[in-house]
Short mmCIF file of C-alpha atoms and ligand atoms in Angstrom, two decimals:
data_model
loop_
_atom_site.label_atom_id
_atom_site.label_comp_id
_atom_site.label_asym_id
_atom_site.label_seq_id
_atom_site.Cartn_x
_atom_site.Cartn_y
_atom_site.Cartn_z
CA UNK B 1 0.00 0.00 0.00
CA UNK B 2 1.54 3.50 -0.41
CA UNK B 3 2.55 5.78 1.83
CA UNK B 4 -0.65 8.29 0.17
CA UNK B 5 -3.26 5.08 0.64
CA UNK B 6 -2.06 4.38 4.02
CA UNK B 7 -2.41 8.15 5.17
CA UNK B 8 -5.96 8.22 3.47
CA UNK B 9 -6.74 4.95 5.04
CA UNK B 10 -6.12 6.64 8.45
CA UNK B 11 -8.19 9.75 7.91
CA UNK B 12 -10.96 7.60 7.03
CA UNK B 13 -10.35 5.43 10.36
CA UNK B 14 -10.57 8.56 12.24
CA UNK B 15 -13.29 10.25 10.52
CA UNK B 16 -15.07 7.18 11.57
CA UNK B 17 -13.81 7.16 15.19
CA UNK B 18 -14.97 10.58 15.49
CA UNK B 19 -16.28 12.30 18.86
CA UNK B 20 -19.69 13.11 18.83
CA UNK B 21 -20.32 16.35 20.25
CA UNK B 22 -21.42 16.58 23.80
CA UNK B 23 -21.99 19.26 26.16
CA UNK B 24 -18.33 20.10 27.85
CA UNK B 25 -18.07 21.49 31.67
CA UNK B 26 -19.48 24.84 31.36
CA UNK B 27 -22.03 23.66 29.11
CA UNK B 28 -22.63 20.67 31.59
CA UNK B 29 -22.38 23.62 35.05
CA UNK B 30 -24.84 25.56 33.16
CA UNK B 31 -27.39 23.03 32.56
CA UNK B 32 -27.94 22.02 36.45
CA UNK B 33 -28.29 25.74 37.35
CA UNK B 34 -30.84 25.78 34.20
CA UNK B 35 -32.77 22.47 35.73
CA UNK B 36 -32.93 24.54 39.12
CA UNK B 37 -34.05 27.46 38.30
CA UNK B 38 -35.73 27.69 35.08
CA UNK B 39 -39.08 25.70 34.50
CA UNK B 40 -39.17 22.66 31.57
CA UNK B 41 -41.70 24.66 29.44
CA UNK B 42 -39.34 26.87 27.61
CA UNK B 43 -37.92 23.23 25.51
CA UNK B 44 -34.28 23.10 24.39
CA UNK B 45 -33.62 21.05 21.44
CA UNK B 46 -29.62 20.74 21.95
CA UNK B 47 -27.45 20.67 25.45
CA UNK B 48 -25.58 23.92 24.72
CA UNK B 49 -25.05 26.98 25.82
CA UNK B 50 -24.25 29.80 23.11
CA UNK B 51 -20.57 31.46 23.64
CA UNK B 52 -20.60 33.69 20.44
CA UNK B 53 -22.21 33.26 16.47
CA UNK B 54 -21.35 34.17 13.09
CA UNK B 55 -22.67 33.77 9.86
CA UNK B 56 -23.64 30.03 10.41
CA UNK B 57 -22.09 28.90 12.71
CA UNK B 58 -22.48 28.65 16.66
CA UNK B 59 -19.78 27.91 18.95
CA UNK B 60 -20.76 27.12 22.49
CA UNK B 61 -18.92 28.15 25.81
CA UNK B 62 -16.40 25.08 25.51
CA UNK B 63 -15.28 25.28 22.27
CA UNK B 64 -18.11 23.29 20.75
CA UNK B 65 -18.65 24.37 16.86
CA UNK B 66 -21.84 23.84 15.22
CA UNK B 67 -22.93 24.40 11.77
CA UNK B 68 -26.43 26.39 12.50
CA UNK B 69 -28.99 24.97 10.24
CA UNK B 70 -32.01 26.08 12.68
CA UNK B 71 -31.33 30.02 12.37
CA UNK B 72 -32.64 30.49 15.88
CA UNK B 73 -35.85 29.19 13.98
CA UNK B 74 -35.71 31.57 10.82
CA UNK B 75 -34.44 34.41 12.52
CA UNK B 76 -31.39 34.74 11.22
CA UNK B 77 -31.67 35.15 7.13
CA UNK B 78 -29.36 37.80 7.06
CA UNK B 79 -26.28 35.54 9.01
CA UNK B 80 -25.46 35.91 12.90
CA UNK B 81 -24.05 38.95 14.18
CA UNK B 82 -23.48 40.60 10.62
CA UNK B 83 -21.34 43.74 11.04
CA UNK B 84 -23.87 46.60 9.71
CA UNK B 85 -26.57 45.30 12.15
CA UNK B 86 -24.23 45.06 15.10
CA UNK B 87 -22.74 48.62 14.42
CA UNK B 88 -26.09 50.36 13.86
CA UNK B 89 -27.33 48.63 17.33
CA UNK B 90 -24.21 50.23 19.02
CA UNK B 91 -25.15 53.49 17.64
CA UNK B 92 -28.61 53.51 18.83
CA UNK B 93 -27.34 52.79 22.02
CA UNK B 94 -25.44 55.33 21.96
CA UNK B 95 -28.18 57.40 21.37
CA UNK B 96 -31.06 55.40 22.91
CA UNK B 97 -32.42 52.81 24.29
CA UNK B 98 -36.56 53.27 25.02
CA UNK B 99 -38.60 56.24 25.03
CA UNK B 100 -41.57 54.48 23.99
CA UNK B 101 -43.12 54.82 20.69
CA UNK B 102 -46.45 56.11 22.20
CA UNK B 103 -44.59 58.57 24.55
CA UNK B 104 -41.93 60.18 22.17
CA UNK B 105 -41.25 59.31 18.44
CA UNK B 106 -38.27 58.07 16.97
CA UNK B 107 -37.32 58.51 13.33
CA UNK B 108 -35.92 54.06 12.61
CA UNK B 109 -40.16 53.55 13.02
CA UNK B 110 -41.55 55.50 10.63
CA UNK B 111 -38.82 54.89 7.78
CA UNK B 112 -39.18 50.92 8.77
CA UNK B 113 -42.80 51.63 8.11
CA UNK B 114 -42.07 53.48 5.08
CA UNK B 115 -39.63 50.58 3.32
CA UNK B 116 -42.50 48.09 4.43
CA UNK B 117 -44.97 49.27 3.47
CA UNK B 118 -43.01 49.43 -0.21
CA UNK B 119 -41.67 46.31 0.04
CA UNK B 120 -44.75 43.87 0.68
CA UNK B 121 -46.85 42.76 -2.11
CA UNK B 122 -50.47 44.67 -2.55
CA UNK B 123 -50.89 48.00 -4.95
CA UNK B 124 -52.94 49.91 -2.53
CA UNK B 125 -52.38 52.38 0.42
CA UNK B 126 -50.95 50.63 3.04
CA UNK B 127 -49.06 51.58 6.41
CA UNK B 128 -47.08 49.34 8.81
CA UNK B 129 -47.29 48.97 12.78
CA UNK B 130 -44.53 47.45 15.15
CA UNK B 131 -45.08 44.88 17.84
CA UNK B 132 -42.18 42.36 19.88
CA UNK B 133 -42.94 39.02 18.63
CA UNK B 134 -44.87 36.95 15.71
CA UNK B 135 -47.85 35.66 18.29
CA UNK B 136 -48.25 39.72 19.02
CA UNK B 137 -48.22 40.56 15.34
CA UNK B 138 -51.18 37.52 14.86
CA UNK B 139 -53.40 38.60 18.19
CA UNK B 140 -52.66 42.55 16.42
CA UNK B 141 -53.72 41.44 12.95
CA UNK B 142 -56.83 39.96 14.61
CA UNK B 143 -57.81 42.47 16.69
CA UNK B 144 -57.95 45.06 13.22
CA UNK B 145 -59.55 42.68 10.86
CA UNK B 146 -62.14 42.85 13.87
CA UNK B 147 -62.21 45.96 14.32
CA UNK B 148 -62.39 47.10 10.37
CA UNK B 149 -65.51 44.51 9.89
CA UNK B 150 -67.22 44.45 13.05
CA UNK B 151 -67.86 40.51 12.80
CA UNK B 152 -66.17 38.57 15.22
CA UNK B 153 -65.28 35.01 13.58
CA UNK B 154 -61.55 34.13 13.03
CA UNK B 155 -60.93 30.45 10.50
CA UNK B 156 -57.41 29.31 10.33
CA UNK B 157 -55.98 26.46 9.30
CA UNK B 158 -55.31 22.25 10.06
CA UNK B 159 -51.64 22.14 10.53
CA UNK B 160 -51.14 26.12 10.93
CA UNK B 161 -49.23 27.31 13.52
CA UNK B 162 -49.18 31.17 15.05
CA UNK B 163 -48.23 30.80 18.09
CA UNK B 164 -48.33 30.44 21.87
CA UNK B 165 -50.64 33.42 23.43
CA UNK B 166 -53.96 32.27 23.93
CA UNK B 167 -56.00 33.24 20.64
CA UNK B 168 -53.12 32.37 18.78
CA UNK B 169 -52.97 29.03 20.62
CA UNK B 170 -56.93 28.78 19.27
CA UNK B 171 -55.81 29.59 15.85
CA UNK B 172 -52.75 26.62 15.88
CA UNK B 173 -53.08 23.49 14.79
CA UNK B 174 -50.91 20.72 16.60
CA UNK B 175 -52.87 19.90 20.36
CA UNK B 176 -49.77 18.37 22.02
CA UNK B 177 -47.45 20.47 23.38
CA UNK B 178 -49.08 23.63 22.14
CA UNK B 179 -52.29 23.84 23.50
CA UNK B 180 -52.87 20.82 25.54
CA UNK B 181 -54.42 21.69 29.06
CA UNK B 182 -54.16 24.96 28.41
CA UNK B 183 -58.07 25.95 27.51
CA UNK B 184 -60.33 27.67 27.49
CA UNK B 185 -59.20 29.17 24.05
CA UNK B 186 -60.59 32.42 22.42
CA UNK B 187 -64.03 31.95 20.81
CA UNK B 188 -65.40 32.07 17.13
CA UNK B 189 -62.41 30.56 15.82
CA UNK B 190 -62.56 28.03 13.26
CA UNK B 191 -60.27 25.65 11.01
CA UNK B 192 -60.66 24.83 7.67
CA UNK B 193 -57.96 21.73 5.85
CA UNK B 194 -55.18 23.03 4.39
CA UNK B 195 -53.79 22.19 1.17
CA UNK B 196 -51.58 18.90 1.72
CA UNK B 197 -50.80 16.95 -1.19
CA UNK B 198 -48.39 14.93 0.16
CA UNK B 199 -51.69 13.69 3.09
CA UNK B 200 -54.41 14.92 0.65
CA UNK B 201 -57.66 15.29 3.15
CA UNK B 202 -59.48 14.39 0.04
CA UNK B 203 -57.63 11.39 -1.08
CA UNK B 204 -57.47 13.28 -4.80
CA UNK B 205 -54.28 13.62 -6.79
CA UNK B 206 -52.63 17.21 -7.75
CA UNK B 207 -53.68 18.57 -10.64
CA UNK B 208 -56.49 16.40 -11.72
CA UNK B 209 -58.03 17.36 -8.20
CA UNK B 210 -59.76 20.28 -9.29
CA UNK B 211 -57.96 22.21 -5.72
CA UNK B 212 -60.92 20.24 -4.03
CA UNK B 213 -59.25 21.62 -0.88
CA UNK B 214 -59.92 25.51 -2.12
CA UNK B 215 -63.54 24.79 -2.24
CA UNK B 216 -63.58 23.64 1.39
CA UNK B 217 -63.94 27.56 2.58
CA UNK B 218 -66.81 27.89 0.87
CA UNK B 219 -68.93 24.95 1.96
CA UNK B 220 -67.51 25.26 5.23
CA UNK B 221 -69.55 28.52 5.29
CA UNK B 222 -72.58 26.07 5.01
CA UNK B 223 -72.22 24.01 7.73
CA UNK B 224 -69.97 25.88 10.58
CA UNK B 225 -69.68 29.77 10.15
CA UNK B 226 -71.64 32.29 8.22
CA UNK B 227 -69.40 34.63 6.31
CA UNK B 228 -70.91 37.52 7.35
CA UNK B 229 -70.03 36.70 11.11
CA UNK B 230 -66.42 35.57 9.50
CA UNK B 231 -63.91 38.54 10.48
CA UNK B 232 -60.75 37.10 8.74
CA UNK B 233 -59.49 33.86 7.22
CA UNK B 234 -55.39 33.83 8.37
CA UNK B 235 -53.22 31.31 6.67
CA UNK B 236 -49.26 30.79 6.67
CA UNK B 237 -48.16 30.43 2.65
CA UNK B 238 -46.21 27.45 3.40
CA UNK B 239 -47.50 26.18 6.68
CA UNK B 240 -43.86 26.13 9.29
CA UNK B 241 -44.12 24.53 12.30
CA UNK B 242 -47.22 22.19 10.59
CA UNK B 243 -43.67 20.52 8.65
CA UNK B 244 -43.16 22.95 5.28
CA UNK B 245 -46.49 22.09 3.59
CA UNK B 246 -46.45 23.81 0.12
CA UNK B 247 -50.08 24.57 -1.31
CA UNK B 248 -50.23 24.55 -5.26
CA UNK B 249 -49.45 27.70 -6.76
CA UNK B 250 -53.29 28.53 -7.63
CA UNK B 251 -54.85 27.72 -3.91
CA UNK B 252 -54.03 31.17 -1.87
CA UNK B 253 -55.73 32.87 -4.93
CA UNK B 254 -59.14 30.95 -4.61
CA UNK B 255 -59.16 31.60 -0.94
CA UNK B 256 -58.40 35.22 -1.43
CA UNK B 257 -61.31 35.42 -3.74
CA UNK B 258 -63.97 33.50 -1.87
CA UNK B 259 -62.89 36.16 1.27
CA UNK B 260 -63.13 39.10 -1.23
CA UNK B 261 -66.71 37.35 -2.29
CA UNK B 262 -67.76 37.90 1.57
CA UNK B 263 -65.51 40.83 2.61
CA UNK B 264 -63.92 38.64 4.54
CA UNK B 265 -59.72 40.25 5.68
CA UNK B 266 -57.22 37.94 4.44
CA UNK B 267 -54.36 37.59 6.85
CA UNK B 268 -51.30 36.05 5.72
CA UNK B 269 -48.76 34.95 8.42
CA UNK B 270 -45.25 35.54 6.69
CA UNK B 271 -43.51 35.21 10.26
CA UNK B 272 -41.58 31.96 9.00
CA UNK B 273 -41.83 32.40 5.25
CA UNK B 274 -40.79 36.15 5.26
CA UNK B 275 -38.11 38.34 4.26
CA UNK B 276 -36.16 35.78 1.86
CA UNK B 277 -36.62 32.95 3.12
CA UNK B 278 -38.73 31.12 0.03
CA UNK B 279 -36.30 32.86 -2.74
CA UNK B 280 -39.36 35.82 -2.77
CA UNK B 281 -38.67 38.39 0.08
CA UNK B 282 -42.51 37.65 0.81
CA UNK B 283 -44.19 33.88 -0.31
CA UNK B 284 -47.45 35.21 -1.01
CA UNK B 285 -45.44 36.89 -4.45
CA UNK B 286 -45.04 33.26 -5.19
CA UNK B 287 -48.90 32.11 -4.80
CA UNK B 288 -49.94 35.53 -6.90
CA UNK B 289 -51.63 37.18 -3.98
CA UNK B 290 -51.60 40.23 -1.60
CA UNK B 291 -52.80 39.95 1.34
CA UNK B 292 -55.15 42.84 2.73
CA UNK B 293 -52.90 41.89 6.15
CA UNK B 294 -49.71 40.76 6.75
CA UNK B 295 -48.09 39.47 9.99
CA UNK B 296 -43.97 39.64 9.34
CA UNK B 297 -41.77 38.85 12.54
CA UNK B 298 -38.60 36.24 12.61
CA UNK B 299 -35.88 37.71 10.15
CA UNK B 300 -36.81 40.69 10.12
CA UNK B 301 -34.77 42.23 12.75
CA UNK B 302 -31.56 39.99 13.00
CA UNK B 303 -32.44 38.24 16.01
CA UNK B 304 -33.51 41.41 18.22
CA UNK B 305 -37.49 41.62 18.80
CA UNK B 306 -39.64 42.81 16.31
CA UNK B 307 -42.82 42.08 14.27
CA UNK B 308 -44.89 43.76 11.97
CA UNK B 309 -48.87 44.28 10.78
CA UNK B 310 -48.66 45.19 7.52
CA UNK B 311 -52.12 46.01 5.28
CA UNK B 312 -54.13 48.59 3.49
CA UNK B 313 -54.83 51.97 5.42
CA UNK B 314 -58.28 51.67 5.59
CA UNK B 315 -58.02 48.25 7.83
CA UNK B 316 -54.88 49.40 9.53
CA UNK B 317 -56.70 52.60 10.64
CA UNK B 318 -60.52 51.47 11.42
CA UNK B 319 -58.90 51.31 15.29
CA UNK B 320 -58.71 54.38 17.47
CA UNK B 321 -56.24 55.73 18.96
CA UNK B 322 -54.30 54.14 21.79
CA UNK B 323 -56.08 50.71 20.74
CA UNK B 324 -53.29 49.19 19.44
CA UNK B 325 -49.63 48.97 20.45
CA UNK B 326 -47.75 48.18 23.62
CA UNK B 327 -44.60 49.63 25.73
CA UNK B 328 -41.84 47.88 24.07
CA UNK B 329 -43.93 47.83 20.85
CA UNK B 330 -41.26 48.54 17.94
CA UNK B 331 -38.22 49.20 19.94
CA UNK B 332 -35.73 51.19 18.27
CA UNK B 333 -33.42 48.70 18.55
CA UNK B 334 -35.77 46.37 16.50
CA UNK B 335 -36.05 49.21 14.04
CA UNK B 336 -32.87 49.92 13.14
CA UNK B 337 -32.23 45.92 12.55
CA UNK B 338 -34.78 46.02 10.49
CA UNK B 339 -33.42 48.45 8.38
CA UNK B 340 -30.27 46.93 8.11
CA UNK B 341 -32.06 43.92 7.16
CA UNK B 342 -33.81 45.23 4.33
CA UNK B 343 -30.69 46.64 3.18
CA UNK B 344 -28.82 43.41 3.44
CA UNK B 345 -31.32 41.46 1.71
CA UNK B 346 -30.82 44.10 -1.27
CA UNK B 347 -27.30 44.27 -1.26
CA UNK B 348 -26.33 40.85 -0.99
CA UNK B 349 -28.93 39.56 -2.79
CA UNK B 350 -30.26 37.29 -0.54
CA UNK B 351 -33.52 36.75 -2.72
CA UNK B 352 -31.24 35.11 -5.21
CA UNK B 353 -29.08 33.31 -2.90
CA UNK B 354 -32.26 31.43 -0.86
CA UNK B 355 -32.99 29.95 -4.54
CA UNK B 356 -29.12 29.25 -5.09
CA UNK B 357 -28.67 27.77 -1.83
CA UNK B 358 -32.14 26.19 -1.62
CA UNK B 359 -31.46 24.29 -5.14
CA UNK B 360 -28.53 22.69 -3.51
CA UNK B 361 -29.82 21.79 -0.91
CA UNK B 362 -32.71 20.30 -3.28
CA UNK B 363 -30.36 18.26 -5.12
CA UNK B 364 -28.78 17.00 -2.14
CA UNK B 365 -31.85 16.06 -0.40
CA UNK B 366 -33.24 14.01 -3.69
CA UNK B 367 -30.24 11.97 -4.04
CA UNK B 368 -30.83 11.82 -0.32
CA UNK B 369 -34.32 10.00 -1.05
CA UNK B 370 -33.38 7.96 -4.20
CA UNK B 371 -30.73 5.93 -1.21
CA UNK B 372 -32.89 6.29 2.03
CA UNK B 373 -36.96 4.84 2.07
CA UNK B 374 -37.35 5.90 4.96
CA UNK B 375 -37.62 10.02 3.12
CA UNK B 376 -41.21 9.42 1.72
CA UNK B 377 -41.51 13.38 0.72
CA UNK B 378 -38.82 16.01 0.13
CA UNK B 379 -40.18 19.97 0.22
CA UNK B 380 -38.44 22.74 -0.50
CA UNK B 381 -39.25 26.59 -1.97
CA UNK B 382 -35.95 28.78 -1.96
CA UNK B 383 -34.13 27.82 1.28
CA UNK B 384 -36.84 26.53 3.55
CA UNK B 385 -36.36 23.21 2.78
CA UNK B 386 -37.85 19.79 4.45
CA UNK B 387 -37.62 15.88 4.38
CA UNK B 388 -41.05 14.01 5.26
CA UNK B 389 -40.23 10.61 7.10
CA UNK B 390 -42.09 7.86 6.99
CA UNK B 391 -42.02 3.85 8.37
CA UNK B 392 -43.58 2.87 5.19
CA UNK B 393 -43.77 4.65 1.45
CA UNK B 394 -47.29 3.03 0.72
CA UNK B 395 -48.77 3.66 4.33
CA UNK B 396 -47.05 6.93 5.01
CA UNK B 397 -47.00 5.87 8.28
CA UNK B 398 -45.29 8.88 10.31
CA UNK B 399 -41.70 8.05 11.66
CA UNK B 400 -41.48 10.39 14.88
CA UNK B 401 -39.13 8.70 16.69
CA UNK B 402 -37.03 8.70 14.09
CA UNK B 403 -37.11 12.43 13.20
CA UNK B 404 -36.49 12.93 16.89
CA UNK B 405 -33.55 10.69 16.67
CA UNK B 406 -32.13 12.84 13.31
CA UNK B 407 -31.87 15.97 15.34
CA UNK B 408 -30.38 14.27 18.35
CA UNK B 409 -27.71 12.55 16.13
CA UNK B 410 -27.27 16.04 14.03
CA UNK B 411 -26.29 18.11 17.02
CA UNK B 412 -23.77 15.36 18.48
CA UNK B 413 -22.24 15.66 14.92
CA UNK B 414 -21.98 19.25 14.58
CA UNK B 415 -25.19 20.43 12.94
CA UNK B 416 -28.20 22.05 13.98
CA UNK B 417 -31.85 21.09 12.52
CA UNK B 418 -35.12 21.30 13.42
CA UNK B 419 -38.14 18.75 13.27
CA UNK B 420 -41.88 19.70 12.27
CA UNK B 421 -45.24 18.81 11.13
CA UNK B 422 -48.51 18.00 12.84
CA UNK B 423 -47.62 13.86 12.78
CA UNK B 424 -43.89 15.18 14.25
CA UNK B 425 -42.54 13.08 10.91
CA UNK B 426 -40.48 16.53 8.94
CA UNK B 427 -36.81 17.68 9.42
CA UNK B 428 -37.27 21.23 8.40
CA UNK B 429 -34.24 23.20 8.30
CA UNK B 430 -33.96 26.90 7.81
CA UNK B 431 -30.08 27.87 6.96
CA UNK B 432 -28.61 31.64 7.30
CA UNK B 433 -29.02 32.24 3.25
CA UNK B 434 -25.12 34.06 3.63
CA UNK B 435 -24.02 30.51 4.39
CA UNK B 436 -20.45 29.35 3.04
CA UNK B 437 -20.93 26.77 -0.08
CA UNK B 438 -18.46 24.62 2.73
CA UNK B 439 -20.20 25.03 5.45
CA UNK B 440 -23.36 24.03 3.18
CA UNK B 441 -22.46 21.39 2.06
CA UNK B 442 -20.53 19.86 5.57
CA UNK B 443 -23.88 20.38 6.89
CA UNK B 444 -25.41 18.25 3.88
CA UNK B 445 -23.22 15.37 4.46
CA UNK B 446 -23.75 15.09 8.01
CA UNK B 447 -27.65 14.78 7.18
CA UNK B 448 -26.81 12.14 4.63
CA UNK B 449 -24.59 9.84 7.23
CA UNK B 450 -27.00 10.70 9.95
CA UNK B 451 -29.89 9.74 7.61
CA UNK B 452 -27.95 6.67 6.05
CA UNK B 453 -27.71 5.47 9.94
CA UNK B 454 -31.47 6.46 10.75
CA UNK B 455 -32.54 4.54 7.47
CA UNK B 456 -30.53 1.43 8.86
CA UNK B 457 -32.43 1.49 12.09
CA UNK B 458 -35.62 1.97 11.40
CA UNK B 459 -36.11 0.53 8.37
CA UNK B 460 -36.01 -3.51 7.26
C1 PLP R 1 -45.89 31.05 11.05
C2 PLP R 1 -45.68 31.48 12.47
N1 PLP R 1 -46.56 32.30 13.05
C3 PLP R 1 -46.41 32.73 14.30
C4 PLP R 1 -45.33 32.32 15.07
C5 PLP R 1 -45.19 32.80 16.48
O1 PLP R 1 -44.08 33.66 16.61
P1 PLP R 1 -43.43 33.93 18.03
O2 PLP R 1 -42.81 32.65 18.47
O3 PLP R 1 -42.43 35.01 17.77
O4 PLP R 1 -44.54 34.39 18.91
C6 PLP R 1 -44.39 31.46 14.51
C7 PLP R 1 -43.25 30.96 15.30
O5 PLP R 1 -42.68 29.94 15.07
C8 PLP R 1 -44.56 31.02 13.17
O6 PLP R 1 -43.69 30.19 12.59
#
């Protein structure tokens, strides 16, 4: 053998002998104080504690480096810690730090509004409003669709999830954790199926299906809601948490015109899908649509606290004043993010670079199912991309446990991702779109191994 083999021979030994991550001391000193002191609730999905982040990556407070495929859940489009948002924060603190919007002004609020208000999809008058997180922005968006109809009725979505307050825990989807034991939930809410082709509801086949699904608003109308009692209809373009479900392209348009039929609000809840995520800075350009609301929270502001109601004038100002808003509402620290954000995006052109990055992960995740059964359904639009597992191709039988067992074996190798979906089956991963082609595609072939030994165990 020569000397070249031998040496390659040896890499490959130790590749294989590899550590697999674990929490180190500090990590390990931290989590007992953490067990004390801070209730189970708030879940963690890996043992570490964050030291410092860039770009992609995450190093933890004992060296640990992990390639960040989780984005702090779609926060962090624009990278970690990029340097135009961290300098702009230091200036506004320089200046700073809370006056309160409602108490005295600040210019980074209005000019966010402005650029919004530009930016989001909809030829009409609109103006923009500033809450601290997406749940806020959803109760907010209700609250005005309300208030601009004077009906009361709210219908979501199966699988849909907008959060964790207690009418948006009414408006999600999944029972356990999110909402079990918690009732009773807000009233007049409904739920309508969503469009799932991969678990049709109707057992039809897209395109021959005639968007059965679409029609569902409609009849629903007959047997659970009147429309006129029907405030708003709120619906995520490509449903997150509920595991990346894609509608066809024509569905958001037939619900938007069976509300516009009633004068029913639409509300669409770009919290996950926004700001570049879906290789459109919003999805609903993809579907055709614009919203008469939208909710906008996640990457929008770097990682500091921020989210947005975005929709036509008339809606955004049918409440009085002092009904809307809130003390930390649209902090200027969220603000200027947010404009360094939207600046970003532009510059770097991160619109491009979700469907650049997002079409290699694509590839990746198809050769992925051609070697692994155990992938029954591979989903992607730009960079939010997600792998369906499943026991069985012809049963679609939901593989939890494994999905669980994914992420668990991802972290100890170096890589953050994320499971979804209403059955707990989908690895849904949501990469900084400024990540390194190496990085990238590290992170890809840690999925595959992991995958390959997930596969092995789970399936005959
Ligand atoms: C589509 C969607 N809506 C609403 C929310 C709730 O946002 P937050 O956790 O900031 O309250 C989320 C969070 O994951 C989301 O993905």
């Amino acid at each position: 053998m020569s000397k070249l083999a031998t040496a390659e021979a040896l890499n490959l030994e130790m590749e294989e002998k590899k550590e697999l991550l674990s929490p180190g001391p500090k990590s390990k000193a931290l989590q007992e104080k953490r067990e004390k002191y801070v209730p189970v609730g708030p879940y963690n999905i890996t043992p570490f504690f964050a030291e410092s982040a860039k770009g992609a990556i995450v190093k933890d407070v004992d060296g640990n480096e992990l390639i960040d495929f989780a984005g702090g859940i779609g926060v962090m489009n624009v990278g970690h810690s990029p340097e135009k948002v961290v300098e702009a924060l230091k200036n506004q603190l320089d200046r700073f730090i809370h006056t309160c919007y409602h108490v005295v002004q600040f210019d980074s609020y209005v000019e966010l509004a402005e650029k919004l208000v530009h930016l989001t999809p909809g030829d009409f008058d609109k103006k923009a409003m500033f809450l601290n997180s997406g749940a806020e922005a959803i109760e907010n968006a209700v609250k005005i669709a309300r208030k601009y109809t004077g009906r009361s009725a709210v219908i979501s979505f199966t699988g849909g999830y907008h959060g964790r307050t207690n009418m948006t825990m009414a408006l999600t989807s999944k029972v356990k954790p999110y909402k079990h034991g918690f009732g009773p939930f807000a009233s007049e809410t409904y739920k309508v199926p969503y469009a799932n082709c991969y678990r049709c509801p109707y057992n039809a086949a897209y395109p021959d299906c005639g968007l059965e699904c679409a029609d569902a608003l409609e009849n629903f109308f007959a047997t659970e809601v009147a429309p006129d009692s029907v405030a708003a209809v709120i619906a995520e373009p490509i449903q997150g948490e509920g595991g990346f479900v894609i509608p066809p392209r024509e569905y958001f348009k037939a619900i938007k015109a069976t509300c516009e039929k009633h004068g029913i609000v639409f509300i669409a809840d770009e919290i996950q899908t926004g700001f570049a995520r879906t290789g459109h800075l919003f999805a609903m350009e993809y579907f055709g649509v614009e919203p008469d609301l939208m909710a906008l929270s996640k990457s929008i502001a770097a990682g500091i606290p921020l989210s947005a109601v975005v929709g036509k004038s008339e809606m955004m100002d049918a409440s009085g004043a002092g009904q809307l808003g809130g003390t930390f509402a649209g902090s200027p620290l969220g603000c200027v993010a947010g404009l360094k954000v939207l600046e970003l995006i532009e510059e770097e052109g991160l619109v491009e670079q979700s469907n650049k990055v997002g079409e290699k992960i694509r590839k990746r995740f198809l050769e992925m199912k051609a070697k692994y059964p155990i992938i029954g359904d591979v989903r992607t639009m730009g960079s939010m991309c997600a792998l369906e597992l499943v026991l069985d191709r012809t049963t679609k039988e939901p593989a939890a446990a494994a999905t669980k067992g994914f992420v668990d074996k991802t972290w100890q190798n170096g890589l953050i991702t994320l499971s979804a979906g209403l059955l707990g089956n989908v690895i849904r991963i949501l990469p900084p779109l400024v990540i390194g082609d190496e990085e990238l595609e590290k992170g890809l072939d840690i999925m595959d191994q992991v995958m390959g030994e997930i596969n092995a165990e789970y399936i005959n």
